[in-house]
Coordinates of C-alpha atoms in Angstrom, one line a residue:
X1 CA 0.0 0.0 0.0
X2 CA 1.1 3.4 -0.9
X3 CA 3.1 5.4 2.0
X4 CA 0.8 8.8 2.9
X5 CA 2.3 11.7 3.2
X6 CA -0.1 13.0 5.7
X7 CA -0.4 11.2 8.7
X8 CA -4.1 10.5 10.6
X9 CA -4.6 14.4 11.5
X10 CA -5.2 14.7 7.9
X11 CA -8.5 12.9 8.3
X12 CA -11.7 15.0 6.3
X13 CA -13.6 15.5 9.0
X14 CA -10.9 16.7 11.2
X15 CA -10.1 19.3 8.1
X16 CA -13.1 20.3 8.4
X17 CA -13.1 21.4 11.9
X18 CA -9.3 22.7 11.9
X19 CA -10.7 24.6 8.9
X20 CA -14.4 25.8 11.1
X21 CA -11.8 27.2 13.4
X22 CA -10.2 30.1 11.2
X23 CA -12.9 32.5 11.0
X24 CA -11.7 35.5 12.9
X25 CA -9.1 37.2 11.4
X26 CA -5.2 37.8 13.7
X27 CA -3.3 40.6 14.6
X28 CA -0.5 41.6 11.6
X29 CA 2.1 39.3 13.6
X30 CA 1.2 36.0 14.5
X31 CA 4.4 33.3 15.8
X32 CA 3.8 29.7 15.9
X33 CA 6.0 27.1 17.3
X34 CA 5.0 22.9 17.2
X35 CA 6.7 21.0 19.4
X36 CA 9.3 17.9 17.9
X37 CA 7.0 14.9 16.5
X38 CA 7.6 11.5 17.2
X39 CA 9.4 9.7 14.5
X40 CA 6.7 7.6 12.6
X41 CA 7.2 3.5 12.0
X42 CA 7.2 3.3 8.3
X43 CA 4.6 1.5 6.4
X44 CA 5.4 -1.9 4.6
X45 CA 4.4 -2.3 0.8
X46 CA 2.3 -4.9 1.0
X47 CA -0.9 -6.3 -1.4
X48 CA -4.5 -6.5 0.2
X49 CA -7.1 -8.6 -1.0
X50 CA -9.6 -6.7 -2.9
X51 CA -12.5 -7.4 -0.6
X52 CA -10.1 -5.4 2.2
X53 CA -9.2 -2.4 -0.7
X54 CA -12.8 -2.0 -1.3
X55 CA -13.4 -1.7 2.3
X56 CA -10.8 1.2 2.5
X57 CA -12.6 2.7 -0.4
X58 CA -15.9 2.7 1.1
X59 CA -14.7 3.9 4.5
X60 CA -11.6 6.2 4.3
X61 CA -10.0 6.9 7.1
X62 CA -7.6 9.6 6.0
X63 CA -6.9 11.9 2.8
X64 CA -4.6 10.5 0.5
X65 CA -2.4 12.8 -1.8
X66 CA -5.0 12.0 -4.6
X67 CA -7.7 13.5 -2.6
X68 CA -6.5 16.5 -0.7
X69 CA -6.6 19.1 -2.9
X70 CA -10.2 18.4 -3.9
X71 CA -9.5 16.1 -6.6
X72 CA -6.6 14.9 -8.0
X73 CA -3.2 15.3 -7.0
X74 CA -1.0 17.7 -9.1
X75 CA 2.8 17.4 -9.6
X76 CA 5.1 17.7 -6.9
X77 CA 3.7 16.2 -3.7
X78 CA 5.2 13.1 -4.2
X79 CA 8.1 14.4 -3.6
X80 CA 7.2 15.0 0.0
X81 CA 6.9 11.5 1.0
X82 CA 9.0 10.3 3.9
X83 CA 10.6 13.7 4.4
X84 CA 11.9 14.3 8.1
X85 CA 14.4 17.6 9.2
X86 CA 17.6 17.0 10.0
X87 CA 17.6 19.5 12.6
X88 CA 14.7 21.3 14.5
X89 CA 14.8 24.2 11.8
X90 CA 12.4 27.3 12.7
X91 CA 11.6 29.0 9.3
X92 CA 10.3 32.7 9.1
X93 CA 7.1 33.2 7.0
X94 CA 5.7 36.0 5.2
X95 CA 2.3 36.4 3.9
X96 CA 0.5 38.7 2.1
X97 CA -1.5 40.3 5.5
X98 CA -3.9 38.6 7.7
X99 CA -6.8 40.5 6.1
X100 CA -8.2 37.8 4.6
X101 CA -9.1 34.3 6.3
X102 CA -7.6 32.8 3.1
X103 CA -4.2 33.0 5.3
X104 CA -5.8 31.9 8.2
X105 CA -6.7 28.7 6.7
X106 CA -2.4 28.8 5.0
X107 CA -1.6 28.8 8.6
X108 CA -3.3 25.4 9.9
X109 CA -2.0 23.8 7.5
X110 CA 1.4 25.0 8.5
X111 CA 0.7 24.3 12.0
X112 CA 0.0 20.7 10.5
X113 CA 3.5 19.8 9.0
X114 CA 5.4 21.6 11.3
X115 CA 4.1 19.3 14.3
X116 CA 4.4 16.0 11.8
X117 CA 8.2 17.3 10.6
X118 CA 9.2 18.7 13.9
X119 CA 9.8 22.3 12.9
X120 CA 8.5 25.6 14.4
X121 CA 7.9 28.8 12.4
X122 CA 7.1 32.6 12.7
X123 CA 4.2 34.4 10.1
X124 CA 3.3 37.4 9.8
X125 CA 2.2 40.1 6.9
X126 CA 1.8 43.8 6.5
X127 CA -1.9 45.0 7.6
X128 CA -2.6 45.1 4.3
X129 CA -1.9 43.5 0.5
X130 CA -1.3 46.8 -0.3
X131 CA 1.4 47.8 2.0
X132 CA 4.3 46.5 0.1
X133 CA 6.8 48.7 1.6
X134 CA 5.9 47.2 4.7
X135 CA 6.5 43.3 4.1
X136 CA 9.7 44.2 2.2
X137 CA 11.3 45.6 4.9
X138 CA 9.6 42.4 7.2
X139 CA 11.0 40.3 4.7
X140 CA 14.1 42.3 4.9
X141 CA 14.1 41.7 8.7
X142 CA 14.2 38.2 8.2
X143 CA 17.0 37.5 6.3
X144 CA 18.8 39.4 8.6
X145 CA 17.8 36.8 11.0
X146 CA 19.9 34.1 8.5
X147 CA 17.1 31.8 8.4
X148 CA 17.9 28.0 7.5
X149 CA 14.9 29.0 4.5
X150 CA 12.3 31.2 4.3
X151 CA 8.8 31.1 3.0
X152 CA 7.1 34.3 0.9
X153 CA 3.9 35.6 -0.7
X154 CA 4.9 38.4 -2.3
X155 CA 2.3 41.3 -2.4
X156 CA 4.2 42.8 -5.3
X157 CA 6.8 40.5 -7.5
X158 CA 8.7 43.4 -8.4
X159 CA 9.5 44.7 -5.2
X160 CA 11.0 41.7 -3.6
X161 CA 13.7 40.9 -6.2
X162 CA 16.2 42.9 -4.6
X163 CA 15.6 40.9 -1.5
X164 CA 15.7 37.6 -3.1
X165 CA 19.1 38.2 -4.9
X166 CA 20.3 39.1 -1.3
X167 CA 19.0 35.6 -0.9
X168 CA 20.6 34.5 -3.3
X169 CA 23.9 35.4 -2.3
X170 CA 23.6 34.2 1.5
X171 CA 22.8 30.9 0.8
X172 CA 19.1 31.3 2.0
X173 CA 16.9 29.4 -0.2
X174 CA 13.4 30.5 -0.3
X175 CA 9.4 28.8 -1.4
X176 CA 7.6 31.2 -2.9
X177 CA 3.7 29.7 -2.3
X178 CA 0.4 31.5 -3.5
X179 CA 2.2 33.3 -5.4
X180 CA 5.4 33.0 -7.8
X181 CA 7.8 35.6 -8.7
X182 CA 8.6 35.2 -12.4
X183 CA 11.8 37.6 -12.8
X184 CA 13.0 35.8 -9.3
X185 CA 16.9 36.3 -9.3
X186 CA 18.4 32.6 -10.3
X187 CA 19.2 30.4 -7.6
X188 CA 17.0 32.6 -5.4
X189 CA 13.5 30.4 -5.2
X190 CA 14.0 26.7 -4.8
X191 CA 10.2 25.9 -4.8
X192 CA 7.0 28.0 -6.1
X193 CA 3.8 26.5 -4.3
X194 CA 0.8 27.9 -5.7
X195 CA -2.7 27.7 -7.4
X196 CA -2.6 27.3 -11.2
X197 CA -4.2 30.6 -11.7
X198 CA -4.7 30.6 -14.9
X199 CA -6.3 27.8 -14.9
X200 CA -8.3 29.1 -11.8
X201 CA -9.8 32.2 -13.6
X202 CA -10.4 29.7 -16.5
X203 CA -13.0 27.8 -14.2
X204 CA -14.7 30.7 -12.8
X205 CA -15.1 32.0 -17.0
X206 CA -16.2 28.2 -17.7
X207 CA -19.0 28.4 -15.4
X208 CA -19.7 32.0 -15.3
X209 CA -19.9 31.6 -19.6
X210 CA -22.8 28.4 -19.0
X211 CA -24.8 31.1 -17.0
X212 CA -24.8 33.4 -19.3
X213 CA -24.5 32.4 -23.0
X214 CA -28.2 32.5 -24.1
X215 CA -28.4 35.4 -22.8
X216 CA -25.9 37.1 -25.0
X217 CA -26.8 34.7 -27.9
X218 CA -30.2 36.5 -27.7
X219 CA -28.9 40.3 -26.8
X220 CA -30.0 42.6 -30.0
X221 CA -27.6 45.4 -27.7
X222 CA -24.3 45.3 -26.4
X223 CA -23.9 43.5 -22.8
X224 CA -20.6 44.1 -20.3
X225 CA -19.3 41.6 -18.0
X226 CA -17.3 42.8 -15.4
X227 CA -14.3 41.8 -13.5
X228 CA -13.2 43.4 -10.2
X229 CA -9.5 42.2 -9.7
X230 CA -7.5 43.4 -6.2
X231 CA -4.4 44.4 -8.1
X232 CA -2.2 44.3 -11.1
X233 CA 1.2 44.1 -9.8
X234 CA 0.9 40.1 -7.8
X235 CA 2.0 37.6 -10.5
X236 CA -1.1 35.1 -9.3
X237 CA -3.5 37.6 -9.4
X238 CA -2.3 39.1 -12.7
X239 CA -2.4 35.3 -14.3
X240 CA -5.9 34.5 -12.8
X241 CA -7.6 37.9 -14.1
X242 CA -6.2 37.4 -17.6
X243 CA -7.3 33.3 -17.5
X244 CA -11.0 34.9 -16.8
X245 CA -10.6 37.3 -19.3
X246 CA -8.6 34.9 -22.3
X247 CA -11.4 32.0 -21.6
X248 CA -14.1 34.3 -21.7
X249 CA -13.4 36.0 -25.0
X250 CA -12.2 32.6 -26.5
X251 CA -15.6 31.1 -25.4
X252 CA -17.6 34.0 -26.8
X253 CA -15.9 34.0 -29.9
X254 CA -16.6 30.6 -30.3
X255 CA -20.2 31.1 -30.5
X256 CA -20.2 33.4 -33.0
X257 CA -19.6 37.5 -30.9
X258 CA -17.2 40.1 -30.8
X259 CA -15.8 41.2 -27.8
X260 CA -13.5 43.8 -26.6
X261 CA -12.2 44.3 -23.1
X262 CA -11.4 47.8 -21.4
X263 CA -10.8 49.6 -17.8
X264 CA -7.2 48.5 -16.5
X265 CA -4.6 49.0 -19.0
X266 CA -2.1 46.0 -17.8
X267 CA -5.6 43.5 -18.4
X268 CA -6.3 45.2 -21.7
X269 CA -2.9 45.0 -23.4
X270 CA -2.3 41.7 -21.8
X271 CA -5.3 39.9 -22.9
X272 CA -5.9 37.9 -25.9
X273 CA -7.4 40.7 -28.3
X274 CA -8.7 43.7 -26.8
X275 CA -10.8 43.8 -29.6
X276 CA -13.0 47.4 -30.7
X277 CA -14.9 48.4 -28.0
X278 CA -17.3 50.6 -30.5
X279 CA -18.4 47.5 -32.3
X280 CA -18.2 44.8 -29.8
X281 CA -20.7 42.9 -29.3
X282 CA -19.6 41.9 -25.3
X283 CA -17.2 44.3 -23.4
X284 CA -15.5 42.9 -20.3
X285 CA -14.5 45.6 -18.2
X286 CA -11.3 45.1 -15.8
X287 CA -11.2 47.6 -13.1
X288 CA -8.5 47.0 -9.8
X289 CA -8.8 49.2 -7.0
X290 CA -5.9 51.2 -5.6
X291 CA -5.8 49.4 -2.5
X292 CA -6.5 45.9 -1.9
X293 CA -10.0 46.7 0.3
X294 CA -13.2 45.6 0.4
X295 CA -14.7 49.4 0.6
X296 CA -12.5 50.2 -2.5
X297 CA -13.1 47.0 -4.3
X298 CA -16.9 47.6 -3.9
X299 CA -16.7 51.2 -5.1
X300 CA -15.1 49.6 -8.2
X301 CA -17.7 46.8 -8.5
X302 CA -20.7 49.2 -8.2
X303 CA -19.8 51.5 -10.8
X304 CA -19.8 48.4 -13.1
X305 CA -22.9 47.3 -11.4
X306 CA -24.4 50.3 -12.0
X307 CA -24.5 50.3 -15.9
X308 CA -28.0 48.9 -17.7
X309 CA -26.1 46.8 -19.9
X310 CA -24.1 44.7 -17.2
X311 CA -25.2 40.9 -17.2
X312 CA -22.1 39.3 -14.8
X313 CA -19.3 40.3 -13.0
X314 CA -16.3 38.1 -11.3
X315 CA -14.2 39.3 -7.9
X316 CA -10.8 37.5 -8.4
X317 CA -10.3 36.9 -5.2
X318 CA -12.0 37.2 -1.6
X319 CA -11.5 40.9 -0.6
X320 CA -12.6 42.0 -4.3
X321 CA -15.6 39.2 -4.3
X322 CA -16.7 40.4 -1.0
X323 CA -16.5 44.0 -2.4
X324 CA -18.9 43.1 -5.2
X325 CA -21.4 41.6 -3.0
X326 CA -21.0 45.0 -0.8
X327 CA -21.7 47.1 -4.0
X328 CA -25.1 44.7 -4.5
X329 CA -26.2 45.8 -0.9
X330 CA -27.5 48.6 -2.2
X331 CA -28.5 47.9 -5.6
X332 CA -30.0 44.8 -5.3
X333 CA -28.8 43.3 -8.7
X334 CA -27.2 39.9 -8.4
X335 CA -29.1 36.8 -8.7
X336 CA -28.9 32.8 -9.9
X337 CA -31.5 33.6 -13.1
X338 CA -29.6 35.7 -16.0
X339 CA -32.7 34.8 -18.4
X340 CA -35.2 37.1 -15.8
X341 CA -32.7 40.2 -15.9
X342 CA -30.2 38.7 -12.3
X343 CA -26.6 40.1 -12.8
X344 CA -24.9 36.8 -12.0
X345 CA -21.8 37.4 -9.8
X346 CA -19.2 34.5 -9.3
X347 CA -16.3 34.9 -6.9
X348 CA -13.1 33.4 -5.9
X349 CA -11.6 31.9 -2.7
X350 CA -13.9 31.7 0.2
X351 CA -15.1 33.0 3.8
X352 CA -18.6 33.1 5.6
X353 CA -19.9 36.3 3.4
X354 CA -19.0 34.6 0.2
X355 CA -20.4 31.0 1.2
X356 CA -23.6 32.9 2.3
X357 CA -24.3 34.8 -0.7
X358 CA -23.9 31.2 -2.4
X359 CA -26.3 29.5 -0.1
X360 CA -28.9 32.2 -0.4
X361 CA -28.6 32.7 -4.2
X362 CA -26.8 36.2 -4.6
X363 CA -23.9 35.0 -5.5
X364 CA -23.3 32.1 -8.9
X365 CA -20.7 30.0 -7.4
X366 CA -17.1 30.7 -7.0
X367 CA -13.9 28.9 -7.3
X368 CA -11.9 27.8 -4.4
X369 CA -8.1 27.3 -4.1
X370 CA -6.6 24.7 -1.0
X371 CA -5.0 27.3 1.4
X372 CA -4.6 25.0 3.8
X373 CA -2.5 22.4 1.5
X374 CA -0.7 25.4 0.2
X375 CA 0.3 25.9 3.8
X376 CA 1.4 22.1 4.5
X377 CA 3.1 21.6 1.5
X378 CA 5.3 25.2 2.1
X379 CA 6.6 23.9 5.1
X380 CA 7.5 20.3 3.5
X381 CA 9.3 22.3 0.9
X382 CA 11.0 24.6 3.3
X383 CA 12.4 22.0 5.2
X384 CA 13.5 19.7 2.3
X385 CA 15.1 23.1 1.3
X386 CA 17.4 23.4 4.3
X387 CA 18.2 19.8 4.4
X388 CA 19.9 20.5 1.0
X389 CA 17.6 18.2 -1.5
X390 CA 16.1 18.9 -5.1
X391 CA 13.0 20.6 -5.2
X392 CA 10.1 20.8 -7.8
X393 CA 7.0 23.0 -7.7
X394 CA 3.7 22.5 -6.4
X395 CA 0.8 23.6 -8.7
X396 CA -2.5 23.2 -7.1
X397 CA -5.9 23.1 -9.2
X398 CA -9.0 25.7 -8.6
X399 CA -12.2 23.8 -8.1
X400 CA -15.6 25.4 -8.6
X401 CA -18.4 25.4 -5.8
X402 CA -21.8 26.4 -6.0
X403 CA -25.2 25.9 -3.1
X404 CA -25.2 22.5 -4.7
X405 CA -21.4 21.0 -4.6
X406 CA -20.8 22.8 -1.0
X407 CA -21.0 20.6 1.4
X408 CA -19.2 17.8 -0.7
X409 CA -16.2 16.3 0.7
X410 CA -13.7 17.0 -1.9
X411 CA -14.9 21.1 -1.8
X412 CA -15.9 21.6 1.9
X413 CA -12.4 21.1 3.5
X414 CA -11.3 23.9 1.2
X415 CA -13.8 26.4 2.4
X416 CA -12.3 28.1 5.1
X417 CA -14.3 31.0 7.4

């Protein structure tokens, strides 16, 4: 039988509770230590009859690395398998802010591996994804500290590379994880753990495009789809806004419409074919706040909101999905029924006001990413880092959830508070 990485903590239902318990969101700083774990007796290969493999089937008793993620593993977590430190490392981590529970949820699954491998760590994040001056310096801080590795999500790509050449140079390898840094100095990041993003804002223009598609096939007037994204500087977010927008105007196209695509200029000469806005027969307008807030991200959403001809609009990720759903308090325009006049809003990541808009038909559906595993598997990778081996990235899939796929066992662990 195949060795599992995670050990019996990993269990769903017991995801499911660590997960329950992230709701509230921490203080900018937050350190957390896990004590040594006992060395675990290693499993023997061995064949079961299949009356006993079908048992195991029908009764798991633990996630295996084909499940966790929500469906099937991606590349890289093999690699993971029988890893133990060498010494009892503690590894600084930097996050994006605690803002959003999305890091909340990183951080169990931190807290996970580190008891299991035997490491401590210490997190913490600017007070917002828009203070990048802020977590440069804190990442700054921390390689003064000469850190056996250390583990980043960059708010801005950009303005970590001088930090990670410094990196570089000292010796300090580094796991880049929600996040990767695409001009990273060489030799600087060992190990990029992140969503597939573009194929994450594919999903969301997948299923937004089945809610909407008769309507435009039957629209004798132009029709705007919106999309609120929370910046344009974060390599993740940058991939998963133009994965919406690529998917969407390849899947309009296909059916016979023009599009164009305005608002941001990084999204419009980015994307596919910005097309001719006069003549279009969709626009997709991109519009990114100037900070990464909910109150901003809603004043973006509503003035899309606001326009007769809008039919849908996507938030790209929690803070900006929340925002849209705070622009609809007032105007009262999102719904599950395109074909009756409903603007239907899909979202991305999770949290109690975005699985309560689902469950009460404001919101489409969204697409959720595995913080939690994002979390584990960064600290695996860290700690492979400082015992000198090979490393290979992690990409993770997005997963779509809607009021009727919630509660399923491959979505639910995934949708933190």
């Amino acid at each position: 039988m195949k060795k599992k990485i995670l050990s019996m903590v990993l269990s769903t239902a017991l995801m499911a509770s660590v997960l329950a318990g992230c709701g509230s969101a921490a203080a900018p700083t937050a350190d957390t230590s896990a004590p040594a774990a006992e060395e675990k007796a290693e499993e023997k290969a061995e064949e079961k009859p299949a009356e006993e493999e079908a048992e195991e089937e029908a009764e798991p008793e633990a996630e295996t690395a084909e499940t966790k993620d929500g469906g099937s593993a991606t590349g890289g977590t093999a690699q993971f398998e029988g890893v133990k430190a060498k010494e009892a490392y503690n590894f600084p981590i930097i996050v994006k802010s605690f803002q959003s529970t999305y890091w909340q949820a990183a951080i169990k699954g931190m807290d996970m591996a580190a008891e299991e491998l035997g490491v401590t760590y210490s997190a913490q994040g600017p007070n917002s994804e828009s203070d990048i001056a802020d977590q440069v310096n804190m990442i700054n801080s921390a390689i003064n500290g000469k850190p056996a590795g250390l583990g980043l999500a960059a708010c801005d790509t950009s303005s970590v590379l001088d930090s990670l050449k410094t990196c570089a140079e000292q010796g300090i390898p580094v796991v880049a994880f929600d996040t990767g840094v695409a001009d990273a100095p060489e030799g600087s990041i060992v190990c990029t753990v992140a969503t597939d993003n573009t194929q994450a804002g594919e999903v969301a223009a997948e299923n937004m495009y089945a809610a909407i598609k008769d309507v435009i096939a039957a629209a004798d007037a132009q029709v705007r789809i919106g999309e609120v994204n929370q910046d344009a500087t974060a390599l993740n977010i940058q991939q998963r806004g133009l994965g919406f927008v690529n998917k969407m105007i390849e899947l309009i196209t296909a059916d016979g419409k023009t599009v164009a695509v305005t608002g941001n200029e990084f999204y419009v000469n980015k994307c596919k074919d910005k097309g001719d806005e006069a003549s279009a027969d969709v626009v997709i307008e991109v519009r990114v706040p100037a900070q990464t807030t909910v109150e901003l991200c809603s004043t973006e959403a509503q003035a899309v909101l606001s326009k007769e001809d809008t039919i849908a609009i996507f938030g790209s990720n929690q803070t900006a999905a929340e925002g849209v759903l705070a622009a609809d308090a007032n105007l009262s325009v999102l719904g599950t029924d395109a074909a009756a006049g409903d603007v239907i809003a899909v979202g991305f990541d999770a949290g109690s006001t975005i699985k309560g808009a689902i469950s009460d038909g404001t919101m489409y559906g969204a697409v959720t990413q595995s913080p939690l595993m994002m979390g584990y598997y960064t600290l695996y990778a860290l700690t492979m880092a400082a015992n000198g081996d090979a490393l290979e990235d992690v990409p993770t899939d997005g997963y779509w959830y809607d009021a009727n796929n919630m509660g399923d066992d491959t979505i639910a662990p995934n949708l933190y508070d």
